[in-house]
Amino acid sequence: MKEIVVISGKGGTGKTSITASLAYLGADSMVIADCDVDAADMHLLMRPEAVSSEGFTSGVLAVIDQSRCIGCGRCAQACRYDAIPYRDGQYTVTPLDCEGCGYCARICPVGAISMVDQLVGEWYLSTTRTGASMVHARLGIGAENSGKLVAKVKNEAKQAAQEQGKQYVLVDGSPGIGCPVVSSLSGADFVVLVTEPTVSGLHDLQRVYQLVKRFQIPAGCIINKADLNGEVAAQIHDFLKNEQIVHIADLPYDEAFTRAMLEGKTIVEVSDNPIGEALSDSWLQIQTILGE
Amino acid sequence: MKVAIASGKGGTGKTTLSTNLASYLAQDHAIVLTDLDVEEPNSGLFIEKTLKYEQKRSRMVPVWESSTCTLCGRCQQVCNFHAVIKLGREIMVFPELCHGCYACSELCPHNALPMQPTPMGTLTASAAGGFDFIESRLDVGQEQAVPLIAQTLAHVDEHYGDEVIKLYDCPPGTSCPVIESIKDADIVILITEPTPFGLHDLSLAVETARKLGKEFAVVINRHGIGDDGVAEYCSREGIKVLAKIPNSRKAAELYSNGELMYPHIPEIAQQLEQVSQYIMGQMNGGEA
């Protein structure tokens, strides 16, 4: 079983639409994992139906029992996150500021503070219209630990792929270079970098690739809207060559891409479209690289 | 006045709106634009600027002092993040897991875990055309964006008074980095695109703004490319749509070259004027 992770550094480059296209092409050879848990959109194209769902708890939150609090303020002094302001004659915890370190609970002289488990989101195992299973999640608003939820989604997808004897796990990764992306990348066999020929697309590609390099994972790149800016596209081509990243495909700038999304379809389902053909070829290349 | 420019979905135009609006407003007002998308900061690519200063930024993590340690294991017990582990006759610290709570350091009976700075990124301040620009950039390999965002916000508060309009280009998503970025804002402008993805992620961003009790409004980018879903949602929810930035290949090309749009596309300048009037209205409302 091989794990393919699609990431982009920059948002809005077409990562999710391209991942969904690969998922459509790979059909029931895979399990899909939507690890962009902050802004998960893949379900809009894959239309999963949940078979099971489960709450996800991660981390803890301080709660003060006001009936036992003597108002000494030591908790507020110890808290590095200013999460325990003194208001209206009492100390209370601001949940969004609390990091869950538990320092306050340990030093409260009267044991008035307890740390309670936090329900941060929910994850689902679903079936999709392509026959593939899909693991996806919804993170509560402002929740911490999306890195941990990403790890959970990935592990569940891997387990499902093993149980079902599937060849691939296809992961829609998160944007950025922080903990959710690190979680998305760990254990991957191949990374697909999606970018666009804009100054920010190139900048973010270079930054996220520094991260991929640390994991020593082989990578390929799909350039979306490749004909938007020839000069920047050429710079991306040079970058790929220098870094020995497989140049998988150049996709033309085409609003059909957005029109397919409006219909809840992937671009490969729209007939007579050059993007669809290029992505079919991309999927064959990726399979060949992975030796299947 | 602090104006956070945010979106649930990435790539909807936060940076486009932030940079164009900063430059547009700077014609009549004192402005500082801050790029809080420390993982992938892009605003600087669209601004001609001269560097004023650069500061290495660090956060505090514990460092093991073996000479005073008695291996009592208290540090391991008090760390909720498994960042301090006792392994045989050694205490191992994993800085990437450390949240800087100081519990291990301050509760160690022998002061064997003093807190020391570890680098996490770089803050730069520049003079742009008519406004100031602050950017923070997380070092690749650092996983936690929040401490750097918090320091950047504090830096802006220290250096700019209330008379300056502060614009913040926020990170994407709805989790901790976004909350940190918008929690002190007076108004939040949510930028989206008129597509199913844009709508889905906008609704999450709206939930976030509501949960934080923020005054917020919406700007629709690439207006014309998609459907009416976003506009219908906003009218149903009673959310003010400040502006609709028209979709065009020309706008996409200007963006691709790192250029501002409003000097080249008059319709975009008109839309920015509407956003400007909203901000001014909020400022006056605040004073009254």
Coordinates of C-alpha atoms in Angstrom, one line a residue:
Chain A
M1 CA 0.0 0.0 0.0
K2 CA 1.4 3.4 -1.1
E3 CA 0.6 6.7 0.3
I4 CA 0.3 9.8 -2.0
V5 CA 0.1 13.2 -0.4
V6 CA -1.0 16.3 -2.3
I7 CA 0.1 19.6 -0.9
S8 CA 0.6 23.1 -2.2
G9 CA 2.0 25.5 0.4
K10 CA -0.2 28.3 -1.0
G11 CA -4.0 27.9 -0.8
G12 CA -6.3 28.3 -3.8
T13 CA -3.9 26.7 -6.4
G14 CA -6.4 23.9 -7.2
K15 CA -5.0 21.3 -4.8
T16 CA -8.4 19.9 -3.7
S17 CA -9.9 19.9 -7.2
I18 CA -6.8 18.1 -8.5
T19 CA -6.8 15.6 -5.6
A20 CA -10.4 14.8 -6.2
S21 CA -9.6 14.3 -9.9
L22 CA -6.9 11.8 -9.0
A23 CA -9.4 10.1 -6.6
Y24 CA -12.0 9.9 -9.4
L25 CA -9.4 8.3 -11.8
G26 CA -8.1 5.9 -9.1
A27 CA -11.7 5.0 -8.2
D28 CA -11.8 2.0 -5.8
S29 CA -8.1 1.3 -5.9
M30 CA -7.7 3.6 -2.9
V31 CA -8.9 5.1 0.3
I32 CA -9.1 8.9 0.3
A33 CA -8.1 11.0 3.3
D34 CA -9.0 14.7 3.5
C35 CA -6.3 16.0 5.8
D36 CA -7.1 19.7 5.1
V37 CA -9.2 19.5 8.2
D38 CA -9.3 23.3 8.8
A39 CA -11.1 23.9 5.6
A40 CA -12.1 20.5 4.3
D41 CA -13.8 20.8 0.9
M42 CA -13.2 17.5 -0.8
H43 CA -16.6 16.2 0.3
L44 CA -18.2 18.7 -2.0
L45 CA -16.8 16.8 -5.0
M46 CA -16.7 13.2 -3.6
R47 CA -20.1 13.4 -1.8
P48 CA -19.3 10.9 0.9
E49 CA -21.9 9.1 2.9
A50 CA -20.8 8.4 6.4
V51 CA -20.7 4.8 7.5
S52 CA -19.4 5.7 11.0
S53 CA -18.4 8.8 12.9
E54 CA -16.6 9.4 16.1
G55 CA -15.8 12.4 18.3
F56 CA -12.2 13.4 18.6
T57 CA -10.8 14.6 21.9
S58 CA -7.4 16.1 22.1
G59 CA -5.8 18.1 24.9
V60 CA -7.4 19.5 28.0
L61 CA -8.8 22.8 29.2
A62 CA -8.7 24.4 32.6
V63 CA -11.9 24.9 34.5
I64 CA -12.1 26.8 37.8
D65 CA -14.6 25.6 40.5
Q66 CA -15.7 29.0 41.8
S67 CA -17.2 27.6 45.0
R68 CA -13.7 26.4 46.0
C69 CA -11.6 29.3 44.6
I70 CA -10.1 31.5 47.3
G71 CA -9.1 34.2 44.8
C72 CA -5.4 34.1 45.5
G73 CA -4.5 34.7 41.8
R74 CA -1.6 32.3 41.7
C75 CA -3.1 30.6 38.6
A76 CA -3.3 33.9 36.8
Q77 CA 0.3 34.7 37.7
A78 CA 1.6 31.3 36.5
C79 CA -0.3 31.3 33.2
R80 CA 1.9 32.4 30.3
Y81 CA -1.0 32.7 28.0
D82 CA -2.9 35.4 30.0
A83 CA -5.8 32.9 29.9
I84 CA -7.1 33.6 33.4
P85 CA -8.2 37.2 33.7
Y86 CA -9.7 38.7 36.9
R87 CA -13.1 39.9 35.9
D88 CA -16.2 40.8 37.9
G89 CA -14.6 39.8 41.1
Q90 CA -13.4 36.4 40.1
Y91 CA -10.8 34.5 38.1
T92 CA -12.1 32.7 35.1
V93 CA -10.5 30.8 32.2
T94 CA -10.8 32.2 28.7
P95 CA -11.1 28.9 26.8
L96 CA -9.7 30.2 23.5
D97 CA -6.5 31.3 25.2
C98 CA -6.0 28.2 27.4
E99 CA -3.3 26.0 26.0
G100 CA -4.1 23.1 28.3
C101 CA -0.7 23.0 30.0
G102 CA -2.2 22.3 33.4
Y103 CA 0.3 24.4 35.3
C104 CA -2.5 26.4 37.0
A105 CA -4.2 23.2 38.2
R106 CA -0.9 21.9 39.6
I107 CA -0.2 24.9 41.7
C108 CA -3.7 25.9 42.9
P109 CA -3.4 25.7 46.7
V110 CA -7.0 24.5 47.2
G111 CA -7.4 22.2 44.2
A112 CA -10.1 24.4 42.6
I113 CA -8.9 23.9 39.0
S114 CA -9.5 20.8 37.0
M115 CA -8.4 19.9 33.5
V116 CA -11.2 18.6 31.3
D117 CA -10.9 16.7 28.0
Q118 CA -11.7 18.8 25.0
L119 CA -13.9 17.6 22.2
V120 CA -12.1 19.3 19.2
G121 CA -13.8 17.7 16.2
E122 CA -15.4 14.7 14.6
W123 CA -14.1 12.2 12.1
Y124 CA -16.0 10.1 9.6
L125 CA -15.5 6.9 7.6
S126 CA -17.6 7.2 4.5
T127 CA -18.3 5.6 1.1
T128 CA -18.1 7.8 -2.0
R129 CA -19.6 7.8 -5.4
T130 CA -16.4 6.3 -7.0
G131 CA -16.5 3.3 -4.8
A132 CA -13.5 4.4 -2.7
S133 CA -13.8 4.8 1.1
M134 CA -13.0 8.2 2.4
V135 CA -11.9 9.4 5.9
H136 CA -12.6 13.0 6.6
A137 CA -13.1 15.2 9.6
R138 CA -14.5 18.4 10.9
L139 CA -12.5 20.4 13.4
G140 CA -14.4 22.6 15.8
I141 CA -14.1 26.3 15.3
G142 CA -10.9 27.7 16.8
A143 CA -9.8 24.2 18.0
E144 CA -6.2 23.4 18.7
N145 CA -4.4 20.3 17.6
S146 CA -5.4 20.1 14.0
G147 CA -2.0 18.3 13.6
K148 CA -3.3 15.6 15.8
L149 CA -6.6 15.3 14.0
V150 CA -4.7 15.1 10.7
A151 CA -2.6 12.2 12.1
K152 CA -5.9 10.5 13.2
V153 CA -7.5 10.9 9.8
K154 CA -4.4 9.5 8.1
N155 CA -4.0 6.6 10.4
E156 CA -7.7 5.6 10.0
A157 CA -7.4 5.9 6.2
K158 CA -4.3 3.6 6.2
Q159 CA -6.0 1.1 8.4
A160 CA -9.0 1.1 6.2
A161 CA -6.8 0.6 3.1
Q162 CA -5.1 -2.3 4.7
E163 CA -8.3 -4.0 5.8
Q164 CA -9.8 -3.5 2.4
G165 CA -6.6 -4.5 0.5
K166 CA -6.4 -1.2 -1.4
Q167 CA -3.3 -0.1 -3.3
Y168 CA -3.2 3.5 -2.4
V169 CA -4.1 6.1 0.3
L170 CA -4.6 9.5 -1.4
V171 CA -4.2 12.4 1.0
D172 CA -5.4 16.0 0.5
G173 CA -2.9 17.8 2.6
S174 CA -3.2 21.2 4.4
P175 CA -1.7 24.5 3.3
G176 CA 1.2 26.2 5.0
I177 CA 4.4 24.6 6.6
G178 CA 3.2 24.1 10.2
C179 CA 2.1 21.2 12.3
P180 CA -0.8 20.0 10.1
V181 CA 1.4 19.8 7.1
V182 CA 4.1 18.0 9.0
S183 CA 1.5 15.5 10.1
S184 CA 0.2 15.2 6.5
L185 CA 3.7 14.4 5.2
S186 CA 4.9 11.9 7.7
G187 CA 5.0 8.4 6.2
A188 CA 4.2 9.5 2.7
D189 CA 5.7 7.5 -0.3
F190 CA 5.2 10.3 -2.9
V191 CA 4.3 14.0 -2.7
V192 CA 2.4 15.8 -5.4
L193 CA 3.1 19.5 -5.2
V194 CA 0.4 21.7 -6.8
T195 CA 1.4 25.2 -7.7
E196 CA 0.6 28.1 -10.1
P197 CA 2.9 30.4 -12.0
T198 CA 2.4 33.5 -9.7
V199 CA 5.1 35.1 -7.5
S200 CA 3.4 33.8 -4.4
G201 CA 2.8 30.3 -5.9
L202 CA 6.6 30.0 -6.6
H203 CA 7.5 31.5 -3.2
D204 CA 5.2 29.1 -1.3
L205 CA 6.3 26.1 -3.4
Q206 CA 10.0 26.8 -2.5
R207 CA 9.2 27.0 1.2
V208 CA 7.0 23.9 1.4
Y209 CA 9.6 21.9 -0.6
Q210 CA 12.3 22.7 2.0
L211 CA 10.0 20.8 4.4
V212 CA 9.4 17.9 1.9
K213 CA 13.2 17.6 1.5
R214 CA 13.6 17.1 5.3
F215 CA 11.4 14.1 5.0
Q216 CA 13.3 12.8 2.0
I217 CA 10.1 11.9 0.2
P218 CA 10.2 11.8 -3.7
A219 CA 8.1 14.5 -5.2
G220 CA 6.4 15.5 -8.4
C221 CA 4.7 18.8 -9.4
I222 CA 1.6 19.8 -11.2
I223 CA 1.5 23.4 -12.4
N224 CA -2.0 24.7 -12.6
K225 CA -2.9 27.7 -14.8
A226 CA 0.5 27.1 -16.3
D227 CA 0.0 29.6 -19.2
L228 CA -1.0 32.5 -16.9
N229 CA 2.6 33.8 -16.7
G230 CA 5.3 32.3 -18.9
E231 CA 8.1 34.0 -17.1
V232 CA 7.2 32.6 -13.6
A233 CA 6.3 29.3 -15.2
A234 CA 9.8 29.1 -16.6
Q235 CA 11.2 29.9 -13.1
I236 CA 9.2 27.0 -11.7
H237 CA 10.4 24.7 -14.4
D238 CA 14.0 25.6 -13.5
F239 CA 13.3 25.1 -9.8
L240 CA 11.9 21.6 -10.5
K241 CA 14.9 20.7 -12.6
N242 CA 17.4 21.9 -10.0
E243 CA 15.7 20.0 -7.2
Q244 CA 15.1 16.9 -9.3
I245 CA 11.3 17.1 -8.8
V246 CA 9.3 15.2 -11.4
H247 CA 7.5 17.7 -13.6
I248 CA 4.2 15.8 -13.9
A249 CA 2.0 18.2 -15.9
D250 CA 1.2 21.8 -16.9
L251 CA -2.5 22.5 -16.8
P252 CA -3.8 25.4 -18.9
Y253 CA -5.7 28.4 -17.3
D254 CA -9.3 27.4 -17.9
E255 CA -12.5 28.5 -16.2
A256 CA -13.9 25.0 -17.0
F257 CA -12.0 24.1 -13.8
T258 CA -14.4 26.3 -11.7
R259 CA -17.5 25.4 -13.8
A260 CA -16.9 21.7 -13.0
M261 CA -16.7 22.6 -9.3
L262 CA -20.0 24.5 -9.5
E263 CA -21.6 21.2 -10.8
G264 CA -20.0 19.3 -7.9
K265 CA -17.9 17.4 -10.4
T266 CA -14.2 16.9 -10.9
I267 CA -12.6 18.3 -14.0
V268 CA -11.9 14.8 -15.4
E269 CA -15.6 14.2 -15.6
V270 CA -16.1 17.0 -18.0
S271 CA -15.7 15.8 -21.6
D272 CA -13.4 17.2 -24.2
N273 CA -11.2 19.1 -21.9
P274 CA -7.4 19.3 -22.1
I275 CA -7.1 19.5 -18.3
G276 CA -8.9 16.2 -17.9
E277 CA -6.5 14.5 -20.4
A278 CA -3.5 16.0 -18.7
L279 CA -4.7 14.7 -15.3
S280 CA -5.4 11.2 -16.7
D281 CA -1.8 11.2 -17.9
S282 CA -0.7 12.5 -14.5
W283 CA -2.4 9.6 -12.7
L284 CA -0.6 7.1 -15.0
Q285 CA 2.7 8.7 -14.3
I286 CA 2.2 8.7 -10.6
Q287 CA 1.3 5.0 -10.7
T288 CA 4.4 4.2 -12.7
I289 CA 6.6 6.1 -10.3
L290 CA 5.2 4.1 -7.5
G291 CA 5.9 1.0 -9.4
E292 CA 2.4 -0.4 -9.6
Chain B
M1 CA -8.5 50.7 14.4
K2 CA -7.5 47.1 13.8
V3 CA -8.8 45.4 10.6
A4 CA -8.2 41.7 10.2
I5 CA -8.4 40.4 6.6
A6 CA -9.2 36.7 6.8
S7 CA -10.8 33.8 5.0
G8 CA -11.5 30.2 5.7
K9 CA -10.3 28.9 2.4
G10 CA -6.8 29.7 1.2
G11 CA -6.1 31.5 -2.1
T12 CA -9.3 33.5 -2.1
G13 CA -7.5 36.9 -2.1
K14 CA -6.5 37.8 1.4
T15 CA -3.1 39.1 0.2
T16 CA -4.6 40.8 -2.8
L17 CA -7.1 42.7 -0.7
S18 CA -4.6 43.4 2.1
T19 CA -1.9 44.9 -0.2
N20 CA -4.3 46.8 -2.5
L21 CA -6.3 48.2 0.4
A22 CA -3.2 49.2 2.3
S23 CA -1.8 51.1 -0.7
Y24 CA -5.2 52.6 -1.5
L25 CA -5.9 53.8 2.0
A26 CA -2.4 55.1 2.4
Q27 CA -3.3 57.9 0.0
D28 CA -5.3 59.6 2.8
H29 CA -4.4 57.8 6.0
A30 CA -1.6 56.5 8.2
I31 CA -1.4 52.8 7.6
V32 CA 0.6 49.8 8.8
L33 CA 0.1 46.5 7.1
T34 CA 1.2 43.3 8.9
D35 CA 1.5 39.9 7.3
L36 CA 0.5 37.4 10.0
D37 CA 0.5 34.4 7.6
V38 CA 3.9 33.5 9.0
E39 CA 3.9 30.1 7.5
E40 CA 3.6 31.4 3.9
P41 CA 4.0 35.2 4.0
N42 CA 3.1 36.7 0.6
S43 CA 2.1 40.3 1.0
G44 CA 5.7 41.4 0.7
L45 CA 5.9 40.1 -2.8
F46 CA 3.3 42.7 -3.9
I47 CA 4.9 45.7 -2.2
E48 CA 7.8 47.8 -3.3
K49 CA 9.7 48.5 -0.1
T50 CA 12.8 49.5 1.7
L51 CA 13.9 47.6 4.7
K52 CA 14.0 49.5 8.0
Y53 CA 15.1 46.8 10.4
E54 CA 15.1 43.0 10.9
Q55 CA 14.8 41.2 14.2
K56 CA 15.4 37.5 14.9
R57 CA 12.5 36.2 16.9
S58 CA 12.8 33.4 19.5
R59 CA 10.6 31.7 22.0
M60 CA 11.5 30.3 25.4
V61 CA 12.1 26.5 25.9
P62 CA 13.7 24.6 28.7
V63 CA 17.2 23.4 28.5
W64 CA 18.5 20.6 30.7
E65 CA 21.2 21.5 33.3
S66 CA 22.6 18.0 34.2
S67 CA 24.8 19.3 37.0
T68 CA 22.0 20.3 39.3
C69 CA 19.4 17.6 38.2
T70 CA 18.6 14.9 40.6
L71 CA 16.5 12.9 38.1
C72 CA 13.5 13.2 40.3
G73 CA 11.2 13.1 37.2
R74 CA 9.0 16.0 38.3
C75 CA 9.4 17.8 34.9
Q76 CA 8.2 14.8 33.0
Q77 CA 5.2 14.5 35.3
V78 CA 4.1 18.2 34.9
C79 CA 4.5 18.4 31.1
N80 CA 1.2 17.9 29.4
F81 CA 2.8 18.0 25.9
H82 CA 5.3 15.1 26.4
A83 CA 8.0 17.6 25.5
V84 CA 10.2 16.7 28.5
I85 CA 11.0 13.0 28.9
K86 CA 13.2 11.2 31.4
L87 CA 15.2 8.5 29.7
G88 CA 17.5 6.5 31.8
R89 CA 19.9 9.0 33.4
E90 CA 19.0 11.8 31.0
I91 CA 16.3 14.4 30.6
M92 CA 15.4 14.9 27.0
V93 CA 13.7 18.1 25.8
F94 CA 11.7 18.2 22.5
P95 CA 11.4 21.9 21.7
E96 CA 9.0 21.3 18.8
L97 CA 6.5 19.9 21.3
C98 CA 7.0 22.6 23.9
H99 CA 4.3 25.2 24.4
G100 CA 6.5 27.4 26.6
C101 CA 4.2 27.1 29.7
Y102 CA 7.2 27.2 32.1
A103 CA 5.7 24.5 34.3
C104 CA 8.7 22.1 34.1
S105 CA 11.2 24.9 34.6
E106 CA 9.4 26.7 37.6
L107 CA 8.3 23.5 39.3
C108 CA 11.7 21.8 39.1
P109 CA 13.0 21.7 42.7
H110 CA 16.6 22.1 41.6
N111 CA 16.4 24.7 38.8
A112 CA 17.7 22.1 36.4
L113 CA 15.5 23.3 33.5
P114 CA 16.2 27.0 32.9
M115 CA 14.2 28.6 30.1
Q116 CA 16.3 29.8 27.2
P117 CA 15.5 31.4 23.8
T118 CA 15.3 29.2 20.7
P119 CA 15.0 30.8 17.3
M120 CA 11.6 30.5 15.5
G121 CA 11.6 33.2 12.8
T122 CA 12.3 36.7 11.6
L123 CA 10.4 39.9 11.8
T124 CA 11.1 42.6 9.3
A125 CA 9.8 46.2 9.1
S126 CA 9.9 48.1 5.9
A127 CA 8.8 51.4 4.5
A128 CA 6.5 50.8 1.5
G129 CA 4.9 53.3 -0.8
G130 CA 3.2 55.6 1.8
F131 CA 2.7 53.0 4.5
D132 CA 4.7 50.8 6.8
F133 CA 4.9 47.0 6.3
I134 CA 5.7 44.4 9.0
E135 CA 6.2 40.8 8.1
S136 CA 7.0 37.8 10.2
R137 CA 8.4 34.6 8.7
L138 CA 8.4 31.3 10.5
D139 CA 11.7 29.3 10.1
V140 CA 11.0 26.1 8.0
G141 CA 10.9 23.2 10.4
Q142 CA 9.2 25.2 13.1
E143 CA 5.7 23.8 13.6
Q144 CA 4.0 26.4 15.8
A145 CA 2.9 29.6 14.2
V146 CA 1.0 31.0 17.2
P147 CA 4.0 32.3 19.3
L148 CA 5.4 34.2 16.4
I149 CA 2.0 35.7 15.5
A150 CA 1.5 36.8 19.2
Q151 CA 4.9 38.5 19.2
T152 CA 4.2 40.2 15.9
L153 CA 0.9 41.6 17.2
A154 CA 2.7 42.9 20.3
H155 CA 5.4 44.5 18.2
V156 CA 2.8 46.4 16.1
D157 CA 0.9 47.5 19.3
E158 CA 4.2 48.8 20.8
H159 CA 5.2 50.8 17.7
Y160 CA 2.0 52.2 16.3
G161 CA -0.6 54.3 18.1
D162 CA -4.3 54.4 17.8
E163 CA -4.2 57.0 15.1
V164 CA -2.8 54.5 12.7
I165 CA -5.1 52.1 10.8
K166 CA -3.7 48.6 11.3
L167 CA -4.4 46.1 8.6
Y168 CA -3.6 42.4 9.2
D169 CA -3.2 39.8 6.4
C170 CA -4.2 36.7 8.4
P171 CA -3.4 33.0 7.9
P172 CA -6.1 30.7 6.2
G173 CA -8.3 28.2 8.1
T174 CA -10.2 28.5 11.3
S175 CA -7.9 26.9 13.9
C176 CA -5.4 28.4 16.4
P177 CA -3.3 30.6 14.2
V178 CA -6.4 32.4 12.8
I179 CA -7.9 32.9 16.3
E180 CA -4.7 34.4 17.5
S181 CA -4.7 36.7 14.5
I182 CA -8.2 38.0 14.8
K183 CA -9.0 37.9 18.5
D184 CA -7.9 41.6 19.1
A185 CA -9.3 43.0 15.8
D186 CA -12.0 45.6 15.8
I187 CA -13.3 44.4 12.5
V188 CA -12.8 41.3 10.4
I189 CA -13.2 41.4 6.6
L190 CA -13.8 37.9 5.2
I191 CA -12.8 37.5 1.7
T192 CA -14.2 34.6 -0.4
E193 CA -14.9 33.5 -3.9
P194 CA -18.3 32.7 -5.3
T195 CA -17.8 28.9 -5.6
P196 CA -19.0 25.9 -3.5
F197 CA -15.6 25.7 -1.9
G198 CA -15.6 29.4 -1.2
L199 CA -19.1 29.3 0.3
H200 CA -18.3 26.2 2.5
D201 CA -15.2 27.8 4.0
L202 CA -16.8 31.2 4.3
S203 CA -19.5 29.7 6.5
L204 CA -16.8 28.3 8.8
A205 CA -15.1 31.7 8.9
V206 CA -18.4 33.4 9.7
E207 CA -18.9 30.9 12.6
T208 CA -15.4 31.8 13.9
A209 CA -16.1 35.5 13.7
R210 CA -19.4 35.1 15.5
K211 CA -17.9 32.9 18.1
L212 CA -15.3 35.6 18.9
G213 CA -18.1 38.2 18.9
K214 CA -16.4 40.2 16.1
E215 CA -17.9 42.9 13.8
F216 CA -17.4 41.4 10.3
A217 CA -18.3 41.8 6.7
V218 CA -17.6 40.0 3.4
V219 CA -15.8 40.8 0.2
I220 CA -16.4 38.6 -2.8
N221 CA -13.4 38.1 -5.0
R222 CA -13.4 36.8 -8.6
H223 CA -17.0 38.0 -8.8
G224 CA -18.6 36.5 -11.9
I225 CA -16.6 33.3 -12.1
G226 CA -19.0 31.2 -10.1
D227 CA -22.6 31.2 -8.9
D228 CA -24.9 33.1 -6.5
G229 CA -24.4 30.8 -3.6
V230 CA -22.2 33.2 -1.6
A231 CA -24.4 36.2 -2.2
E232 CA -27.6 34.3 -1.3
Y233 CA -26.0 33.0 1.9
C234 CA -24.9 36.5 2.9
S235 CA -28.4 38.0 2.3
R236 CA -30.0 35.0 4.2
E237 CA -27.6 35.5 7.2
G238 CA -27.9 39.3 7.1
I239 CA -24.2 39.7 6.4
K240 CA -23.0 42.9 4.8
V241 CA -21.2 42.4 1.4
L242 CA -18.8 45.3 1.1
A243 CA -17.5 44.8 -2.3
K244 CA -17.3 42.5 -5.3
I245 CA -14.0 42.4 -7.0
P246 CA -14.6 41.4 -10.7
N247 CA -13.0 38.3 -12.1
S248 CA -10.7 38.8 -15.0
R249 CA -7.7 37.2 -16.6
K250 CA -6.0 40.6 -16.4
A251 CA -6.4 40.6 -12.6
A252 CA -4.9 37.1 -12.5
E253 CA -2.0 38.2 -14.6
L254 CA -1.3 41.3 -12.5
Y255 CA -1.3 39.0 -9.4
S256 CA 1.0 36.5 -11.1
N257 CA 3.6 39.3 -11.6
G258 CA 3.3 40.5 -8.0
E259 CA 1.6 43.8 -9.1
L260 CA -1.2 45.7 -7.4
M261 CA -4.5 45.6 -9.3
Y262 CA -6.3 48.9 -8.5
P263 CA -3.9 51.2 -10.4
H264 CA -4.6 49.2 -13.5
I265 CA -8.2 48.2 -13.1
P266 CA -10.5 51.2 -12.2
E267 CA -13.4 48.9 -11.2
I268 CA -11.2 47.4 -8.5
A269 CA -10.4 50.9 -7.2
Q270 CA -14.1 51.6 -6.9
Q271 CA -14.6 48.4 -4.9
L272 CA -11.8 49.4 -2.6
E273 CA -13.5 52.7 -2.0
Q274 CA -16.5 50.9 -0.7
V275 CA -14.4 48.9 1.7
S276 CA -12.7 52.1 2.7
Q277 CA -16.0 53.8 3.5
Y278 CA -17.0 50.8 5.6
I279 CA -13.8 51.1 7.7
M280 CA -14.2 54.8 8.1
G281 CA -17.8 54.3 9.2
Q282 CA -16.7 51.8 11.8
M283 CA -14.0 54.2 13.0
N284 CA -16.5 57.0 13.4
G285 CA -19.1 54.7 15.0
G286 CA -16.5 53.7 17.5
E287 CA -15.7 57.2 18.5
A288 CA -19.3 58.3 18.9

